[in-house]
CSV table of C-alpha atoms and ligand atoms in Angstrom, one decimal:
chain,number,residue,atom,x,y,z
A,1,MET,CA,-0.1,-8.1,8.7
A,2,LEU,CA,0.1,-11.7,11.9
A,3,LEU,CA,-2.9,-14.2,12.0
A,4,MET,CA,-4.2,-15.7,14.6
A,5,VAL,CA,-4.5,-19.3,14.7
A,6,ALA,CA,-7.2,-19.6,16.9
A,7,LEU,CA,-10.2,-19.8,15.5
A,8,CYS,CA,-13.6,-18.8,17.0
A,9,LEU,CA,-17.2,-20.2,15.5
A,10,ILE,CA,-19.0,-17.3,14.5
A,11,CYS,CA,-21.7,-19.3,12.1
A,12,THR,CA,-22.0,-22.9,12.4
A,13,TYR,CA,-25.5,-25.2,11.6
A,14,LYS,CA,-25.8,-27.1,14.6
A,15,THR,CA,-26.7,-30.8,13.6
A,16,ILE,CA,-27.0,-33.9,16.4
A,17,SER,CA,-24.4,-35.6,15.4
A,18,ALA,CA,-24.5,-39.4,14.8
A,19,THR,CA,-22.6,-40.3,17.8
A,20,ASP,CA,-24.6,-37.4,19.4
A,21,GLY,CA,-27.6,-38.6,18.8
A,22,GLY,CA,-26.6,-43.0,19.9
A,23,GLN,CA,-28.3,-43.4,22.3
A,24,ASP,CA,-31.2,-41.9,20.8
A,25,THR,CA,-33.6,-44.8,19.3
A,26,SER,CA,-35.7,-41.9,18.0
A,27,HIS,CA,-33.5,-40.7,15.7
A,28,LYS,CA,-32.4,-42.8,13.3
A,29,PRO,CA,-31.0,-41.4,9.5
A,30,GLN,CA,-33.3,-42.0,7.0
A,31,LEU,CA,-30.1,-42.5,4.9
A,32,ASP,CA,-26.8,-44.0,4.7
A,33,TYR,CA,-25.6,-40.6,4.2
A,34,SER,CA,-22.2,-41.7,4.6
A,35,SER,CA,-22.4,-44.1,1.4
A,36,LEU,CA,-22.5,-40.4,-0.6
A,37,ALA,CA,-18.6,-39.6,0.6
A,38,LEU,CA,-18.7,-36.5,-2.0
A,39,PRO,CA,-16.2,-33.5,-1.5
A,40,ARG,CA,-18.2,-30.7,0.2
A,41,GLN,CA,-17.8,-28.6,-3.0
A,42,HIS,CA,-19.6,-31.2,-5.2
A,43,ILE,CA,-22.8,-31.2,-2.9
A,44,PRO,CA,-25.1,-28.1,-4.3
A,45,TYR,CA,-24.6,-29.9,-7.9
A,46,PHE,CA,-25.2,-33.4,-5.9
A,47,LEU,CA,-28.5,-31.7,-3.9
A,48,ASN,CA,-29.4,-29.4,-7.2
A,49,ASN,CA,-29.5,-33.1,-9.2
A,50,ASN,CA,-30.5,-36.0,-6.8
A,51,LYS,CA,-34.0,-32.9,-5.3
A,52,ARG,CA,-35.1,-36.6,-3.3
A,53,VAL,CA,-31.9,-36.9,-1.7
A,54,ALA,CA,-32.2,-33.4,-0.9
A,55,LYS,CA,-35.4,-33.3,0.2
A,56,LEU,CA,-35.0,-36.0,2.6
A,57,CYS,CA,-32.0,-33.9,3.9
A,58,LYS,CA,-34.0,-30.9,4.4
A,59,GLU,CA,-35.9,-32.5,6.3
A,60,ASP,CA,-33.4,-35.1,8.8
A,61,PRO,CA,-31.3,-34.0,11.4
A,62,LEU,CA,-29.3,-36.2,10.8
A,63,CYS,CA,-28.2,-35.8,7.3
A,64,HIS,CA,-25.0,-33.2,7.2
A,65,PHE,CA,-25.0,-32.1,3.8
A,66,LYS,CA,-27.7,-29.6,3.5
A,67,GLY,CA,-25.9,-27.0,1.7
A,68,ASP,CA,-25.2,-25.4,5.1
A,69,SER,CA,-23.3,-22.1,6.1
A,70,SER,CA,-19.8,-21.6,8.9
A,71,LEU,CA,-18.3,-18.5,9.6
A,72,LYS,CA,-15.2,-18.8,11.8
A,73,CYS,CA,-12.7,-16.3,12.3
A,74,SER,CA,-8.9,-15.7,14.4
A,75,SER,CA,-9.3,-12.4,16.7
A,76,HIS,CA,-10.5,-9.2,15.3
A,77,MET,CA,-11.3,-11.1,12.4
A,78,GLN,CA,-7.7,-10.5,10.4
A,79,PHE,CA,-8.5,-14.1,8.7
A,80,CYS,CA,-11.8,-16.1,8.5
A,81,ARG,CA,-13.2,-18.8,6.7
A,82,ALA,CA,-16.2,-19.7,5.1
A,83,THR,CA,-18.0,-22.1,3.3
A,84,ASN,CA,-21.1,-21.1,1.8
A,85,LEU,CA,-20.7,-17.9,2.0
A,86,TYR,CA,-24.0,-15.9,0.3
A,87,LEU,CA,-22.9,-12.6,-1.8
A,88,ASP,CA,-25.4,-10.0,-3.1
A,89,LEU,CA,-24.0,-7.4,-5.6
A,90,ARG,CA,-26.9,-6.5,-7.6
A,91,SER,CA,-27.2,-3.2,-6.7
A,92,PRO,CA,-23.4,-2.9,-5.5
A,93,ARG,CA,-22.7,1.0,-4.6
A,94,ARG,CA,-19.4,1.5,-5.7
A,95,GLY,CA,-17.8,5.0,-5.8
A,96,HIS,CA,-14.0,6.0,-5.4
A,97,GLU,CA,-13.2,4.5,-1.6
A,98,ARG,CA,-11.3,0.6,-2.9
A,99,TYR,CA,-12.0,-0.4,1.0
A,100,LYS,CA,-15.4,1.2,2.0
A,101,GLU,CA,-16.8,0.3,5.0
A,102,ASP,CA,-20.5,0.0,4.0
A,103,PHE,CA,-20.0,-1.4,0.7
A,104,LEU,CA,-22.4,-4.3,2.5
A,105,GLU,CA,-26.2,-3.7,3.2
A,106,MET,CA,-28.0,-6.1,6.2
A,107,GLY,CA,-28.9,-9.6,4.2
A,108,GLU,CA,-26.5,-9.0,1.2
A,109,THR,CA,-24.4,-11.1,3.0
A,110,GLY,CA,-25.4,-14.5,5.3
A,111,GLY,CA,-25.1,-17.6,5.6
A,112,HIS,CA,-27.6,-20.8,6.5
A,113,CYS,CA,-25.9,-21.1,9.9
A,114,ARG,CA,-26.8,-20.0,13.8
A,115,LEU,CA,-25.0,-17.1,14.4
A,116,ASN,CA,-23.7,-15.4,17.4
A,117,SER,CA,-23.9,-12.0,17.0
A,118,LYS,CA,-22.7,-11.6,20.0
A,119,ALA,CA,-19.2,-13.1,18.5
A,120,LEU,CA,-19.4,-11.0,15.8
A,121,ALA,CA,-20.0,-8.1,17.3
A,122,SER,CA,-16.9,-8.1,19.4
A,123,GLU,CA,-14.4,-8.8,17.2
A,124,GLY,CA,-15.0,-5.4,15.3
A,125,THR,CA,-12.2,-2.9,17.9
A,126,HIS,CA,-9.7,-3.4,14.8
A,127,LYS,CA,-11.9,-2.1,11.9
A,128,SER,CA,-10.0,-0.8,9.5
A,129,PRO,CA,-9.3,-1.6,5.8
A,130,LEU,CA,-6.2,-4.1,5.3
A,131,GLN,CA,-6.0,-4.8,9.4
A,132,SER,CA,-9.9,-7.2,9.5
A,133,TRP,CA,-13.0,-8.1,7.3
A,134,PHE,CA,-14.8,-6.8,10.5
A,135,ALA,CA,-16.5,-3.7,7.8
A,136,GLU,CA,-17.3,-6.5,5.1
A,137,LEU,CA,-18.6,-9.1,7.6
A,138,GLN,CA,-20.8,-6.9,10.0
A,139,THR,CA,-24.1,-7.6,7.7
A,140,TYR,CA,-23.4,-11.2,7.6
A,141,SER,CA,-27.0,-12.3,8.9
A,142,GLU,CA,-28.6,-15.4,9.3
A,143,LEU,CA,-30.4,-16.7,5.6
A,144,ASP,CA,-33.7,-18.8,5.7
A,145,PHE,CA,-32.5,-20.3,2.8
A,146,LEU,CA,-29.8,-22.8,1.6
A,147,PRO,CA,-27.7,-19.9,-0.3
A,148,VAL,CA,-26.5,-23.1,-2.6
A,149,ASP,CA,-30.0,-22.8,-4.0
A,150,ASP,CA,-29.9,-22.3,-7.8
A,151,LYS,CA,-32.6,-20.0,-7.0
A,152,HIS,CA,-31.4,-17.8,-4.5
A,153,CYS,CA,-27.9,-16.8,-6.5
A,154,ASP,CA,-27.4,-16.6,-9.9
A,155,VAL,CA,-23.8,-17.8,-9.7
A,156,ILE,CA,-22.5,-20.5,-8.0
A,157,ILE,CA,-18.5,-20.8,-7.5
A,158,ASP,CA,-17.4,-23.9,-6.4
A,159,ARG,CA,-14.1,-23.4,-6.4
A,160,PRO,CA,-12.1,-23.0,-3.5
A,161,THR,CA,-11.9,-18.9,-2.9
A,162,VAL,CA,-9.5,-16.6,-1.7
A,163,PHE,CA,-10.8,-12.9,-1.0
A,164,MET,CA,-8.2,-10.4,-0.5
A,165,LYS,CA,-7.4,-6.5,0.0
A,166,LEU,CA,-4.5,-5.4,-1.4
A,167,ASP,CA,-1.8,-3.1,0.0
A,168,ALA,CA,-1.0,-1.1,-3.6
A,169,GLY,CA,0.8,-2.8,-6.4
A,170,VAL,CA,3.1,-0.3,-8.3
A,171,ASN,CA,5.5,-1.0,-4.9
A,172,MET,CA,6.9,-3.7,-4.4
A,173,TYR,CA,7.4,-4.1,-0.8
A,174,HIS,CA,3.3,-3.3,0.1
A,175,HIS,CA,2.8,-5.4,-2.4
A,176,PHE,CA,4.5,-8.4,-1.6
A,177,CYS,CA,2.7,-7.9,2.1
A,178,ASP,CA,0.3,-8.9,0.1
A,179,PHE,CA,1.6,-11.8,-0.8
A,180,VAL,CA,3.7,-13.3,2.7
A,181,ASN,CA,0.0,-12.7,3.8
A,182,LEU,CA,-1.5,-15.0,1.5
A,183,TYR,CA,1.0,-17.9,2.0
A,184,ILE,CA,0.4,-17.3,5.4
A,185,SER,CA,-2.9,-16.9,4.8
A,186,GLN,CA,-2.5,-20.7,3.0
A,187,HIS,CA,-0.6,-22.7,6.4
A,188,LEU,CA,-3.5,-21.0,8.4
A,189,ASN,CA,-5.9,-23.5,6.0
A,190,ASN,CA,-3.3,-26.3,5.5
A,191,SER,CA,-4.0,-26.5,1.6
A,192,PHE,CA,-1.9,-24.9,-1.3
A,193,SER,CA,-3.2,-25.6,-4.2
A,194,ARG,CA,-3.1,-23.1,-6.8
A,195,ASP,CA,-6.6,-24.3,-8.3
A,196,ILE,CA,-8.3,-21.3,-6.6
A,197,ASN,CA,-9.7,-18.7,-7.4
A,198,ILE,CA,-8.1,-15.1,-5.9
A,199,VAL,CA,-10.5,-12.2,-5.7
A,200,MET,CA,-9.9,-9.1,-4.9
A,201,TRP,CA,-11.7,-7.3,-2.1
A,202,ASP,CA,-12.5,-3.9,-3.7
A,203,THR,CA,-15.2,-1.2,-3.6
A,204,SER,CA,-13.6,0.5,-6.2
A,205,VAL,CA,-15.0,1.6,-9.4
A,206,TYR,CA,-11.0,1.4,-10.2
A,207,GLY,CA,-9.0,-0.7,-11.7
A,208,TYR,CA,-5.2,-2.0,-10.5
A,209,GLY,CA,-2.0,-1.3,-11.5
A,210,ASP,CA,0.3,-4.0,-11.0
A,211,LEU,CA,3.6,-4.4,-11.7
A,212,PHE,CA,3.9,-7.9,-10.4
A,213,SER,CA,1.1,-9.7,-12.0
A,214,GLU,CA,3.6,-12.5,-12.2
A,215,THR,CA,4.5,-13.9,-8.9
A,216,TRP,CA,0.1,-14.3,-8.8
A,217,GLN,CA,1.0,-17.6,-10.6
A,218,ALA,CA,2.8,-19.0,-7.5
A,219,PHE,CA,-0.7,-19.2,-5.8
A,220,SER,CA,-2.6,-19.4,-8.9
A,221,ASP,CA,-3.4,-21.2,-12.4
A,222,HIS,CA,-6.1,-18.9,-12.5
A,223,ASP,CA,-6.8,-14.6,-13.3
A,224,ILE,CA,-7.0,-12.6,-10.3
A,225,ILE,CA,-10.7,-11.4,-10.5
A,226,HIS,CA,-11.7,-8.2,-9.4
A,227,LEU,CA,-15.0,-8.1,-7.3
A,228,LYS,CA,-16.6,-5.5,-9.5
A,229,ASN,CA,-17.0,-8.7,-12.1
A,230,PHE,CA,-19.6,-9.7,-9.8
A,231,ASP,CA,-21.6,-6.8,-9.6
A,232,SER,CA,-25.2,-7.1,-10.7
A,233,LYS,CA,-25.1,-10.8,-9.3
A,234,ARG,CA,-26.0,-13.1,-5.9
A,235,ILE,CA,-22.7,-15.2,-5.7
A,236,SER,CA,-22.8,-18.2,-3.2
A,237,ASP,CA,-21.1,-21.4,-2.4
A,238,CYS,CA,-17.1,-19.3,-2.3
A,239,HIS,CA,-14.9,-20.3,0.3
A,240,SER,CA,-13.5,-18.1,1.6
A,241,GLU,CA,-10.0,-17.7,3.7
A,242,GLY,CA,-8.0,-15.7,4.5
A,243,MET,CA,7.5,-16.8,7.5
A,244,PHE,CA,10.1,-15.2,4.7
A,245,ARG,CA,12.7,-18.2,4.1
A,246,ALA,CA,9.6,-20.0,3.0
A,247,PHE,CA,8.1,-17.6,1.1
A,248,SER,CA,10.8,-17.0,-0.8
A,249,GLN,CA,11.5,-20.6,-1.4
A,250,HIS,CA,7.8,-21.2,-2.2
A,251,VAL,CA,8.3,-18.4,-5.4
A,252,LEU,CA,11.4,-18.8,-6.3
A,253,TYR,CA,10.0,-22.9,-6.6
A,254,ARG,CA,6.4,-21.8,-7.9
A,255,LEU,CA,7.9,-19.6,-10.5
A,256,GLY,CA,10.7,-22.3,-11.8
A,257,VAL,CA,13.3,-20.0,-10.7
A,258,PRO,CA,16.9,-21.9,-10.7
A,259,GLN,CA,19.7,-21.3,-8.0
A,260,GLU,CA,23.2,-21.6,-9.4
A,261,GLY,CA,25.1,-21.6,-6.1
A,262,PRO,CA,26.9,-18.8,-4.4
A,263,LYS,CA,29.5,-17.4,-7.2
A,264,PHE,CA,32.0,-15.5,-5.0
A,265,ILE,CA,33.1,-18.9,-3.5
A,266,ASN,CA,34.5,-19.6,-7.1
A,267,ALA,CA,35.8,-16.1,-8.2
A,268,LEU,CA,37.0,-16.1,-4.2
A,269,LYS,CA,38.8,-19.5,-5.5
A,270,THR,CA,40.5,-18.3,-8.7
A,271,VAL,CA,41.3,-14.9,-8.8
A,272,PRO,CA,40.3,-11.8,-6.3
A,273,SER,CA,38.1,-10.1,-8.0
A,274,PHE,CA,34.4,-9.8,-8.6
A,275,GLU,CA,32.0,-10.5,-10.9
A,276,VAL,CA,29.9,-7.1,-11.2
A,277,ARG,CA,26.6,-6.7,-12.9
A,278,VAL,CA,24.4,-3.0,-13.0
A,279,VAL,CA,21.1,-4.1,-14.3
A,280,ASP,CA,18.4,-1.3,-13.5
A,281,TYR,CA,15.1,-2.6,-13.1
A,282,LYS,CA,12.7,-0.9,-14.7
A,283,TYR,CA,9.2,-3.3,-15.2
A,284,LYS,CA,8.8,-1.6,-18.2
A,285,GLU,CA,11.8,-3.0,-19.5
A,286,MET,CA,13.0,-5.9,-17.6
A,287,PRO,CA,10.4,-8.5,-16.6
A,288,PHE,CA,8.8,-9.3,-12.9
A,289,LEU,CA,10.6,-13.0,-13.4
A,290,GLU,CA,13.8,-12.0,-15.1
A,291,GLN,CA,14.1,-9.0,-11.9
A,292,ILE,CA,14.0,-11.8,-9.2
A,293,HIS,CA,16.1,-14.7,-11.6
A,294,ILE,CA,18.7,-11.9,-11.9
A,295,THR,CA,18.2,-11.8,-7.9
A,296,HIS,CA,18.8,-15.0,-6.7
A,297,ASN,CA,22.1,-15.7,-8.6
A,298,SER,CA,23.4,-12.6,-6.9
A,299,ASP,CA,25.7,-12.7,-4.0
A,300,VAL,CA,26.0,-9.2,-2.7
A,301,PHE,CA,23.4,-7.2,-3.4
A,302,ILE,CA,23.8,-2.9,-3.5
A,303,GLY,CA,20.9,-1.1,-3.8
A,304,MET,CA,19.4,2.6,-3.0
A,305,HIS,CA,16.9,2.2,-0.2
A,306,GLY,CA,12.8,2.3,-1.5
A,307,ALA,CA,11.0,-0.8,-2.1
A,308,GLY,CA,13.0,-2.3,-4.7
A,309,LEU,CA,14.7,-3.6,-1.8
A,310,THR,CA,12.6,-5.6,-0.8
A,311,HIS,CA,14.5,-8.0,-3.5
A,312,LEU,CA,16.6,-8.9,-0.6
A,313,ILE,CA,13.8,-11.7,0.3
A,314,PHE,CA,14.6,-13.3,-3.0
A,315,LEU,CA,18.5,-13.4,-2.1
A,316,PRO,CA,20.1,-16.9,-2.0
A,317,ASP,CA,21.4,-17.8,1.7
A,318,TRP,CA,24.4,-16.7,1.6
A,319,ALA,CA,24.2,-13.1,0.1
A,320,VAL,CA,24.5,-9.8,1.8
A,321,ILE,CA,22.4,-6.3,1.2
A,322,PHE,CA,24.3,-3.3,1.1
A,323,GLU,CA,21.6,-0.5,1.3
A,324,LEU,CA,22.8,2.9,-0.3
A,325,TYR,CA,21.1,4.9,1.8
A,326,VAL,CA,21.0,6.1,6.0
A,327,ALA,CA,17.9,6.6,7.0
A,328,TRP,CA,18.9,6.6,10.7
A,329,TRP,CA,21.4,9.8,9.8
A,330,TYR,CA,18.3,11.5,9.2
A,331,ASN,CA,15.6,10.4,11.2
A,332,CYS,CA,13.5,8.8,8.5
A,333,GLN,CA,10.3,6.9,9.3
A,334,ASP,CA,11.2,4.0,8.2
A,335,GLU,CA,15.2,3.8,9.2
A,336,SER,CA,15.0,0.0,9.9
A,337,CYS,CA,12.8,-0.6,7.6
A,338,TYR,CA,15.0,-3.2,5.2
A,339,ARG,CA,17.3,-4.0,8.4
A,340,ASP,CA,14.6,-6.1,9.6
A,341,LEU,CA,13.4,-7.1,7.0
A,342,ALA,CA,16.7,-8.8,6.0
A,343,ARG,CA,17.2,-10.2,9.4
A,344,LEU,CA,13.3,-11.8,9.6
A,345,ARG,CA,14.6,-13.0,5.7
A,346,GLY,CA,18.3,-14.8,7.2
A,347,VAL,CA,20.6,-12.8,5.0
A,348,HIS,CA,23.3,-9.9,6.3
A,349,TYR,CA,22.7,-7.1,6.2
A,350,MET,CA,24.9,-3.8,5.5
A,351,THR,CA,24.9,0.0,5.1
A,352,TRP,CA,27.3,3.7,5.6
A,353,GLN,CA,28.7,3.7,8.8
A,354,LYS,CA,31.0,6.7,8.4
A,355,ARG,CA,28.6,9.9,8.2
A,356,ASN,CA,31.8,11.6,7.0
A,357,LYS,CA,32.4,9.5,3.7
A,358,VAL,CA,28.3,10.1,2.4
A,359,PHE,CA,27.9,13.1,0.2
A,360,PRO,CA,23.7,15.0,0.0
A,361,GLN,CA,23.7,17.0,-2.8
A,362,ASP,CA,21.7,19.5,-0.6
A,363,LYS,CA,19.0,19.3,2.1
A,364,GLY,CA,16.6,17.9,-0.4
A,365,HIS,CA,12.8,18.9,-1.9
A,366,HIS,CA,9.9,16.6,-1.1
A,367,PRO,CA,7.1,17.7,-4.0
A,368,THR,CA,4.7,18.5,-1.0
A,369,LEU,CA,7.0,18.5,2.6
A,370,GLY,CA,9.6,21.2,1.9
A,371,GLU,CA,13.4,19.6,2.8
A,372,HIS,CA,13.2,16.1,3.0
A,373,PRO,CA,16.7,13.7,2.9
A,374,LYS,CA,15.5,11.2,0.7
A,375,PHE,CA,14.5,13.5,-1.5
A,376,THR,CA,18.1,14.6,-3.4
A,377,ASN,CA,21.7,13.2,-4.6
A,378,TYR,CA,23.8,11.5,-2.7
A,379,SER,CA,28.2,11.3,-4.0
A,380,PHE,CA,30.1,8.8,-1.3
A,381,ASP,CA,33.1,8.6,-1.0
A,382,ILE,CA,34.9,5.2,-3.4
A,383,GLU,CA,37.6,4.2,-1.1
A,384,GLU,CA,35.2,4.2,2.0
A,385,PHE,CA,32.5,1.8,-0.6
A,386,MET,CA,35.1,-0.5,-1.3
A,387,ARG,CA,36.7,-1.2,2.4
A,388,LEU,CA,33.2,-2.0,3.5
A,389,VAL,CA,32.5,-4.6,-0.3
B,401,NAG,C1,-8.9,-24.6,2.3
B,401,NAG,O1,-9.1,-26.2,3.3
B,401,NAG,C2,-10.1,-26.8,2.4
B,401,NAG,C3,-10.1,-28.3,3.7
B,401,NAG,O2,-8.8,-28.6,3.2
B,401,NAG,C4,-10.2,-27.6,1.3
B,401,NAG,O3,-11.1,-27.6,0.5
B,401,NAG,C5,-10.5,-25.8,0.6
B,401,NAG,O4,-10.4,-25.7,-0.5
B,401,NAG,C6,-9.0,-24.8,1.1
B,401,NAG,N1,-9.2,-23.4,0.5
B,401,NAG,C7,-8.8,-23.1,-0.7
B,401,NAG,C8,-8.9,-21.6,-1.3
B,401,NAG,O5,-7.3,-23.2,-0.9
B,402,NAG,C1,19.7,14.4,-9.0
B,402,NAG,O1,21.2,14.4,-10.2
B,402,NAG,C2,19.4,14.3,-11.2
B,402,NAG,C3,21.1,13.6,-12.6
B,402,NAG,O2,22.4,15.4,-12.2
B,402,NAG,C4,19.4,14.9,-11.1
B,402,NAG,O3,17.9,14.9,-12.8
B,402,NAG,C5,18.1,16.0,-10.0
B,402,NAG,O4,17.4,16.6,-10.6
B,402,NAG,C6,18.7,15.4,-9.1
B,402,NAG,N1,17.6,15.6,-8.2
B,402,NAG,C7,17.3,16.0,-6.9
B,402,NAG,C8,16.4,16.4,-5.9
B,402,NAG,O5,18.5,17.0,-6.7
């Protein structure tokens, strides 16, 4: 999940810069290109409408405005950044797999740049759907045309675009891995503009169930785009880019979820009582924004083991999470999952302490695995519960 900051150059366009060529008087730029002072994303349009400059630039090694491409990736291609990326989706091989590894064939993706094939090939050791972009970029190749040249593309996207491979939109824990990764990627790119496209890289024919879709608004003003929307087209000029408290604050701030201060302090000041609220975070009945509003205004958050506890990310700093299930008693795989998440987020974690105060109904019934302690009902000692709280 962690992304490396060191970027290695995979595809670059070698231009002789003005300082490199300083002593060589035979190279003088044919035009004062710096006077163009254009944002990168405007260059394709500018060159398209100014054929004379485009022609001059193409022939001039000192011109940087060619619409050349670049591709830089971190180790194992966990995070990549590209400019003027070319994608040919005219004959997509869509199937049932979300992350088909041979979705793009040779020639269907690339850029106008000098490719360091060795550097590219050496980054493939972590090739897998959610850990690397190697499968998608292994066919990246050198093009002999400029991707931004409109003859070669059906669609030219000039808005900065993030490609994401999503984990599971129906599970809060898994989906928030996506959002945290997006947030870290924005730190790597040092840009938090919401005027960006977010494209779901998905090679299947299926749609995507997303129970937490409101969260996207913290990152983009635009609708999330499924890759299949571009099927049958050739696309160019995409800029592809690939911490828990900061993440929490960022999302809450951008979604406008207010924090009204610690309640227990006021309660303790007046009468020694708690304000207790039982809430059912059922996605169809309670919108996600309302859910995190309640979470963000809870001091003690008590809930069953499960992805819903990912809500702890949005608790206030002084809060405590009480997990009503002790996975380690029963040797479940994700035994310290929410304890770890609480530590990363910086909120206090607690769970049952005495095994003889918690009573499983039976040995549990997993739909396929047989007996399983996660699949049964539990009752517990109320006095012990009150003591812990
Ligand atoms: C990444 O950073 C560059 C340079 O600041 C910026 O132009 C681009 O819009 C950013 N991309 C995204 C997707 O935010
Ligand atoms: C738990 O209790 C509920 C309500 O009594 C029941 O419907 C459910 O089947 C029980 N679950 C298991 C796994 O025993």
